[in-house]
XYZ file of C-alpha atoms in Angstrom:
464
model
C 6.313 -13.359 12.731
C 3.647 -17.063 12.736
C 0.606 -15.558 10.708
C -1.904 -18.296 11.745
C -2.751 -18.644 15.438
C -3.113 -21.848 16.933
C -6.847 -22.215 16.546
C -6.507 -21.998 13.143
C -8.185 -18.228 13.505
C -6.060 -14.849 12.366
C -4.016 -12.469 14.605
C -6.163 -9.309 15.200
C -4.930 -6.615 17.503
C -6.540 -6.717 20.974
C -7.460 -2.842 21.161
C -7.342 -0.520 17.727
C -4.975 2.543 18.715
C -6.367 5.991 18.027
C -3.924 9.064 16.434
C -2.606 11.159 19.141
C -4.532 14.827 19.858
C -3.768 16.862 16.213
C -3.426 13.832 14.221
C -3.259 13.172 11.076
C -3.033 17.184 11.031
C -0.047 17.455 13.245
C 2.066 14.890 10.565
C 1.346 17.312 7.620
C 5.142 17.837 6.063
C 6.469 14.203 8.082
C 8.830 11.954 4.914
C 7.156 9.257 4.903
C 9.498 7.107 6.754
C 8.520 9.754 9.328
C 5.295 9.220 8.904
C 6.008 5.911 9.338
C 7.553 5.834 12.509
C 5.054 7.718 14.383
C 1.711 5.068 13.245
C 3.948 2.039 13.659
C 4.754 3.009 16.892
C 1.236 3.337 18.004
C 1.832 -0.565 17.556
C 4.717 -2.200 17.776
C 6.096 -1.614 22.163
C 9.603 0.057 22.270
C 10.369 -3.366 24.663
C 9.914 -5.379 21.002
C 11.655 -3.025 18.884
C 13.457 -0.078 20.274
C 13.400 3.472 18.948
C 16.771 4.000 17.286
C 15.792 0.061 15.901
C 12.668 0.806 14.233
C 13.713 3.899 12.558
C 16.403 2.055 11.010
C 14.357 -0.961 9.807
C 12.231 1.497 8.371
C 14.646 3.965 6.544
C 16.340 0.523 5.315
C 13.585 -0.580 3.769
C 12.115 2.541 2.029
C 15.975 3.660 0.679
C 15.149 0.527 -1.982
C 12.107 2.773 -3.587
C 13.070 5.143 -6.704
C 10.801 7.527 -5.512
C 11.711 9.579 -2.624
C 8.086 10.237 -1.745
C 7.697 6.317 -1.932
C 4.087 6.200 -2.486
C 3.370 9.447 -4.762
C 0.296 10.710 -5.510
C -1.046 11.824 -9.233
C -3.912 13.305 -10.727
C -5.940 11.861 -13.329
C -8.450 14.831 -12.741
C -9.561 17.061 -10.585
C -10.728 15.133 -7.800
C -9.817 11.891 -8.431
C -5.980 10.701 -8.165
C -4.002 7.512 -8.606
C -1.575 6.437 -5.255
C 1.084 4.702 -6.985
C 2.231 2.133 -4.619
C 4.632 0.216 -7.286
C 8.305 2.203 -6.642
C 9.058 -0.680 -4.695
C 12.274 -3.312 -6.546
C 9.505 -5.276 -8.122
C 6.930 -2.635 -9.040
C 4.109 -3.611 -6.888
C 2.380 -2.577 -4.434
C 3.570 -5.673 -1.579
C 6.861 -4.204 -1.361
C 5.434 -1.084 0.745
C 4.952 -3.919 3.431
C 7.362 -6.835 2.529
C 10.473 -4.667 2.116
C 9.557 -3.474 5.724
C 9.005 -7.543 6.701
C 12.195 -8.679 5.407
C 14.038 -5.863 7.416
C 12.117 -7.010 10.700
C 12.465 -10.397 10.418
C 16.149 -9.732 10.225
C 15.909 -7.539 12.993
C 14.028 -9.994 15.237
C 16.159 -13.597 14.494
C 19.439 -11.235 15.538
C 17.864 -10.816 18.932
C 17.476 -14.776 19.258
C 20.674 -15.379 18.595
C 20.753 -18.756 16.912
C 17.183 -18.757 15.944
C 16.026 -19.546 12.117
C 12.802 -19.290 10.296
C 11.259 -20.890 7.468
C 8.890 -18.641 5.421
C 6.306 -20.063 3.472
C 3.821 -18.076 1.372
C 1.425 -18.047 -1.411
C 0.853 -15.792 -4.350
C -1.174 -15.137 -7.079
C 1.615 -13.470 -8.473
C 3.053 -9.716 -6.638
C 3.284 -10.935 -2.607
C 5.633 -13.749 -3.848
C 8.120 -11.829 -5.748
C 8.431 -9.361 -3.681
C 8.882 -11.261 -0.772
C 11.635 -13.282 -2.118
C 13.116 -9.345 -2.849
C 11.906 -8.433 0.461
C 13.938 -11.755 2.563
C 16.984 -13.136 -0.267
C 19.827 -13.523 1.510
C 18.795 -12.594 5.026
C 20.636 -14.502 7.393
C 18.557 -17.424 9.391
C 15.657 -17.114 6.877
C 14.633 -19.718 3.979
C 11.464 -18.584 1.865
C 9.519 -20.913 0.018
C 6.969 -19.312 -2.536
C 4.159 -21.345 -3.960
C 2.673 -19.826 -7.425
C -0.014 -21.341 -9.698
C 2.022 -22.895 -12.873
C 1.024 -20.647 -15.608
C -1.524 -18.365 -13.805
C 0.668 -15.155 -12.959
C 1.774 -12.854 -15.641
C 5.384 -14.092 -17.106
C 7.215 -11.347 -15.790
C 5.746 -11.419 -12.252
C 7.393 -15.448 -12.716
C 10.660 -14.019 -13.743
C 10.679 -11.905 -10.803
C 10.729 -14.867 -8.607
C 12.141 -17.473 -10.463
C 15.251 -15.169 -11.014
C 16.353 -14.788 -8.073
C 18.945 -17.402 -6.886
C 19.761 -16.676 -4.195
C 20.600 -20.101 -1.693
C 17.701 -18.920 0.646
C 15.006 -18.630 -1.968
C 12.518 -21.265 -3.508
C 10.175 -20.989 -6.249
C 7.708 -24.060 -6.478
C 5.276 -23.468 -9.111
C 2.012 -25.785 -8.172
C -0.602 -27.754 -10.486
C -3.092 -25.598 -9.396
C -4.861 -22.645 -8.547
C -4.021 -19.574 -5.775
C -6.276 -21.290 -3.730
C -4.697 -24.560 -3.750
C -1.356 -23.018 -3.008
C -3.231 -21.042 -0.210
C -5.128 -23.966 1.023
C -1.794 -25.797 1.150
C 0.000 -22.907 3.451
C -2.290 -23.217 6.006
C -2.318 -26.583 5.708
C 1.355 -26.432 6.700
C 0.572 -23.690 9.533
C -1.898 -25.550 10.709
C -0.606 -29.063 10.944
C 1.810 -27.795 14.458
C 4.661 -30.790 14.393
C 5.339 -29.440 11.264
C 5.234 -25.854 12.019
C 7.298 -26.232 15.150
C 9.587 -28.371 13.820
C 10.546 -25.616 10.907
C 9.566 -22.688 12.822
C 7.394 -21.335 10.289
C 6.246 -17.627 9.431
C 4.151 -15.894 7.337
C 4.502 -13.202 4.378
C 1.171 -13.678 3.143
C -1.523 -10.916 4.615
C -2.100 -13.612 7.319
C 0.774 -11.413 9.023
C -0.402 -8.419 10.351
C 2.860 -6.246 10.143
C 2.154 -6.867 6.263
C -1.406 -4.676 7.093
C 0.832 -2.272 9.639
C 3.030 -1.072 6.958
C 0.184 -0.827 4.382
C -1.547 1.529 6.923
C 1.193 4.399 6.515
C -0.011 5.245 3.210
C -3.210 5.366 3.281
C -2.563 8.771 5.926
C 0.175 9.729 3.391
C -2.339 10.428 0.560
C -5.091 12.047 2.521
C -2.433 14.339 3.736
C -0.777 14.687 0.300
C -4.558 15.365 -1.367
C -6.128 17.388 1.299
C -5.552 21.280 2.376
C -4.954 22.065 6.511
C -8.288 23.046 7.446
C -9.468 26.276 8.774
C -9.428 26.967 12.949
C -12.339 25.191 14.114
C -13.500 23.590 10.686
C -14.042 20.080 10.584
C -11.274 17.964 9.289
C -10.898 17.194 5.196
C -12.465 13.785 4.131
C -11.357 11.436 1.450
C -12.289 8.286 -0.096
C -10.328 5.756 -1.639
C -10.977 2.928 -4.501
C -9.219 -0.155 -3.272
C -8.327 -3.271 -5.730
C -9.151 -5.704 -3.610
C -8.460 -9.567 -4.171
C -7.442 -11.156 -0.339
C -8.197 -8.060 0.856
C -5.645 -6.953 2.890
C -4.850 -3.758 1.455
C -8.520 -2.061 2.289
C -8.212 -3.793 5.712
C -5.473 -1.587 6.218
C -8.145 1.656 5.041
C -10.541 0.234 7.684
C -7.944 0.443 10.456
C -6.761 3.930 9.224
C -9.963 5.102 9.690
C -10.753 3.242 12.749
C -7.401 5.223 14.189
C -9.453 8.811 13.324
C -8.262 9.379 9.638
C -11.399 11.331 7.963
C -12.504 8.405 5.110
C -15.866 9.182 3.628
C -15.621 5.877 1.307
C -13.931 3.112 1.216
C -14.821 1.256 -1.671
C -13.910 -2.965 -2.114
C -13.612 -3.273 -6.147
C -13.275 -6.475 -7.362
C -12.910 -8.352 -10.502
C -14.776 -10.839 -11.883
C -13.823 -13.300 -9.057
C -16.344 -11.726 -7.546
C -16.736 -13.077 -3.863
C -16.654 -9.723 -1.679
C -18.948 -8.091 -4.299
C -21.881 -10.332 -3.831
C -21.434 -10.115 0.133
C -21.686 -6.655 0.299
C -24.346 -6.397 -2.728
C -26.276 -9.694 -1.985
C -25.168 -10.751 1.334
C -24.015 -13.727 -0.423
C -20.251 -14.661 0.806
C -19.825 -18.452 -0.901
C -17.510 -20.183 -3.051
C -18.055 -20.379 -6.892
C -18.734 -23.968 -7.905
C -16.995 -23.096 -11.457
C -13.595 -22.175 -9.709
C -11.364 -18.850 -10.165
C -12.346 -17.303 -13.522
C -9.080 -16.581 -15.279
C -8.802 -12.947 -15.631
C -6.499 -10.088 -17.622
C -6.235 -9.090 -13.601
C -4.695 -12.542 -12.415
C -3.420 -11.174 -9.318
C -7.200 -10.822 -8.078
C -8.014 -14.129 -9.208
C -9.333 -15.815 -5.837
C -12.030 -17.169 -4.140
C -11.119 -16.911 -0.834
C -10.086 -13.619 1.039
C -8.266 -14.601 3.877
C -7.987 -11.411 5.248
C -11.842 -10.400 5.383
C -12.371 -12.988 8.136
C -10.589 -9.894 10.372
C -12.603 -7.093 9.260
C -15.866 -9.797 10.162
C -14.381 -9.968 13.564
C -13.819 -6.494 13.863
C -17.890 -6.113 13.096
C -18.911 -8.467 15.199
C -17.113 -6.273 17.911
C -14.524 -9.008 18.554
C -16.688 -11.711 19.504
C -14.853 -14.440 19.439
C -17.596 -17.213 20.007
C -19.990 -15.784 16.895
C -16.410 -16.153 14.732
C -15.563 -19.210 15.194
C -19.336 -20.674 14.536
C -19.178 -18.287 11.399
C -15.531 -19.807 9.975
C -16.364 -23.240 10.910
C -19.194 -23.297 8.788
C -17.888 -21.682 5.817
C -15.226 -24.247 6.006
C -17.792 -27.054 6.072
C -20.021 -25.651 3.676
C -18.249 -22.815 1.470
C -20.759 -20.415 2.269
C -20.839 -18.200 4.726
C -24.438 -17.737 7.396
C -23.997 -14.013 8.395
C -26.766 -12.364 10.064
C -28.367 -9.277 9.331
C -26.532 -7.164 12.016
C -23.675 -8.155 10.225
C -23.863 -7.605 7.047
C -25.812 -4.239 8.334
C -22.444 -3.322 10.235
C -20.197 -4.661 7.379
C -21.953 -2.005 5.064
C -22.027 0.839 7.072
C -17.750 0.319 6.460
C -17.545 -0.248 2.707
C -18.941 -0.557 -0.456
C -18.536 -2.398 -3.463
C -18.144 -2.781 -7.214
C -17.160 -5.261 -9.577
C -15.329 -5.114 -13.189
C -15.426 -7.139 -16.079
C -12.033 -7.169 -18.476
C -13.938 -5.307 -20.634
C -14.622 -2.622 -18.014
C -10.645 -2.945 -17.383
C -9.709 -2.280 -20.802
C -11.993 0.258 -21.277
C -10.518 2.228 -18.309
C -7.092 1.662 -19.290
C -7.989 3.306 -22.782
C -9.719 6.217 -21.123
C -7.528 7.201 -18.405
C -4.211 6.689 -21.350
C -6.779 9.299 -23.853
C -7.582 11.606 -21.284
C -4.580 12.756 -19.271
C -2.293 15.287 -20.649
C 0.781 12.900 -20.262
C -0.887 9.628 -21.399
C -1.159 8.140 -18.105
C -1.124 4.208 -18.502
C -2.978 2.380 -15.759
C -1.941 -1.426 -15.216
C -5.249 -4.051 -14.923
C -5.372 -4.199 -11.504
C -4.997 -0.214 -10.502
C -7.950 -0.204 -13.979
C -10.277 -1.550 -11.689
C -10.012 0.688 -8.448
C -10.477 3.715 -11.438
C -13.082 2.239 -12.728
C -14.972 1.079 -9.736
C -14.741 4.222 -7.965
C -16.620 5.753 -11.425
C -19.052 3.394 -10.918
C -19.827 4.214 -6.947
C -19.631 8.319 -7.881
C -17.722 10.224 -5.313
C -19.260 13.202 -2.979
C -19.297 16.393 -4.072
C -15.661 18.230 -2.541
C -14.060 14.984 -1.467
C -10.666 13.466 -3.447
C -11.041 10.067 -4.348
C -7.760 8.428 -4.455
C -7.573 4.688 -6.130
C -4.783 2.389 -5.368
C -2.316 1.719 -8.328
C -0.845 -1.227 -7.225
C 1.375 -2.294 -9.668
C 3.590 -0.408 -12.926
C 1.748 -1.312 -16.264
C 4.789 -3.176 -17.423
C 4.221 -5.977 -15.389
C 1.437 -7.095 -17.340
C 1.814 -5.978 -20.725
C -0.710 -8.476 -22.892
C -3.501 -6.096 -20.963
C -1.741 -2.711 -22.585
C -1.614 -3.696 -25.952
C -5.416 -5.507 -25.842
C -6.484 -2.010 -24.635
C -4.161 0.375 -26.566
C -3.170 -1.727 -29.623
C -0.141 -2.698 -30.730
C 1.349 0.458 -31.776
C 0.828 2.602 -28.608
C 1.358 -0.112 -26.218
C 4.897 -0.554 -28.104
C 5.881 2.848 -27.632
C 5.413 2.446 -23.483
C 8.961 2.424 -22.270
C 9.464 -0.529 -19.903
C 11.710 -0.017 -16.804
C 15.359 -1.578 -17.662
C 14.375 -3.758 -14.232
C 11.475 -5.562 -16.111
C 12.750 -5.240 -19.993
C 15.990 -7.098 -18.699
C 14.077 -9.990 -16.766
C 13.382 -12.618 -19.666
C 17.805 -12.654 -20.199
C 18.728 -13.821 -16.478
C 19.464 -17.406 -15.088
C 16.102 -19.159 -13.407
C 15.511 -21.618 -11.329
C 12.527 -22.926 -10.151
C 10.724 -26.307 -9.108
C 7.839 -28.225 -9.914
C 5.637 -29.855 -7.861
C 1.534 -31.165 -7.794
C -0.913 -29.778 -6.007
C -0.341 -31.542 -2.499
C 0.576 -30.575 1.226
C 2.831 -33.803 1.457
C 4.806 -33.472 -1.640
C 5.242 -29.476 -0.008
C 6.485 -30.834 2.960
C 8.400 -33.458 1.777
C 10.226 -30.944 -0.365
C 10.333 -27.794 2.261
C 11.684 -31.016 4.646
C 14.057 -32.101 2.021
C 15.718 -28.963 1.049
C 16.359 -27.842 4.828
C 18.394 -30.897 5.546
C 20.350 -30.086 2.340
C 20.894 -27.005 3.338
C 21.241 -27.313 7.182
C 24.129 -30.432 6.237
């Protein structure tokens, strides 16, 4: 539950498990829920969560999704597919992990009578609403979500501030997402504050989120491939992943490391391209110009927290080297990786940067070329555009991760398709009615002290 380790680092598995003999083929035909149980069981020991309890947590988590397949796969060309990750309560991919995490937190707290936790998280848009919907009404949990004021889409903001449960506290911060994330890390690194309020994480610094996301890589693999003939090699699949904080594609790396036959993992970035610069030029440095505001706001970040986990594995879990690397980055805002480390990373992933204009062109093109006028949101379009830039291996299906429903970002679709076409698109009722709901939000400055003071006062009032 804690997220950050006591030494400021991130928690990683001591060992990455491997698939059992015959997997993933032996899992063909399983429901998403049953597949989730098989994969999560490789990491979660029975003494932590019993089998029946884990099955119940999974069942309750995914019963909230609108599609029985949870993360269905749609074809946009013969060998290019989109995996729709937006069928949860908030129409964003983070529901897959955060519905699970909310129920997992509740289960663990039931095993510890009297214990409470305080969730503190940062969001560039989707994490916050997904966390809030996953944790609303949960006993023993108070949830504080920081988001950059004016830098999310209006529907993303309304999904957060329209939840009025007493344990939910939305904070509009005067700053960027990186500022929000820095404050969250500062709270976790303030050990007296962390311990006094039993802080828990919902950002992808919480490894349980990465665990839940591994499931849909395997699920989609089984959807777009056929069982091989006896003696034939397992078919491969490539994935193009819109990437901001690196959590989603890290889950793909773990799936590959466990045994999923992945050909390519494509890191797809927007103009905030620190990850693309690393893979292309070995340059992982903070842009002095700050975060660029784009039409894909959920990816508007400078520092990708989960990249640290990937680097750790690429060093062979050399914690001394990681301490040196990350301490240097914290001091200079520029990573100094060895040539060997960069080469190891490039063996696992490739990258592409996608501009706003390329996003709009991709939305237009896919809408025009598909028989059902398929509509991408701007983040999902980055995945498709990056896949086209990189190119695919002949005969290997390409799965592009569709992170959010287009209706969460109507301005981008209007810019891409024109007002007449975009206005004819049907907005799902839960999103269309958001503007009619009452709201509650706390506006605060970019200050660790102000945030900690608000948390202390709110918890004191709640517990009075």
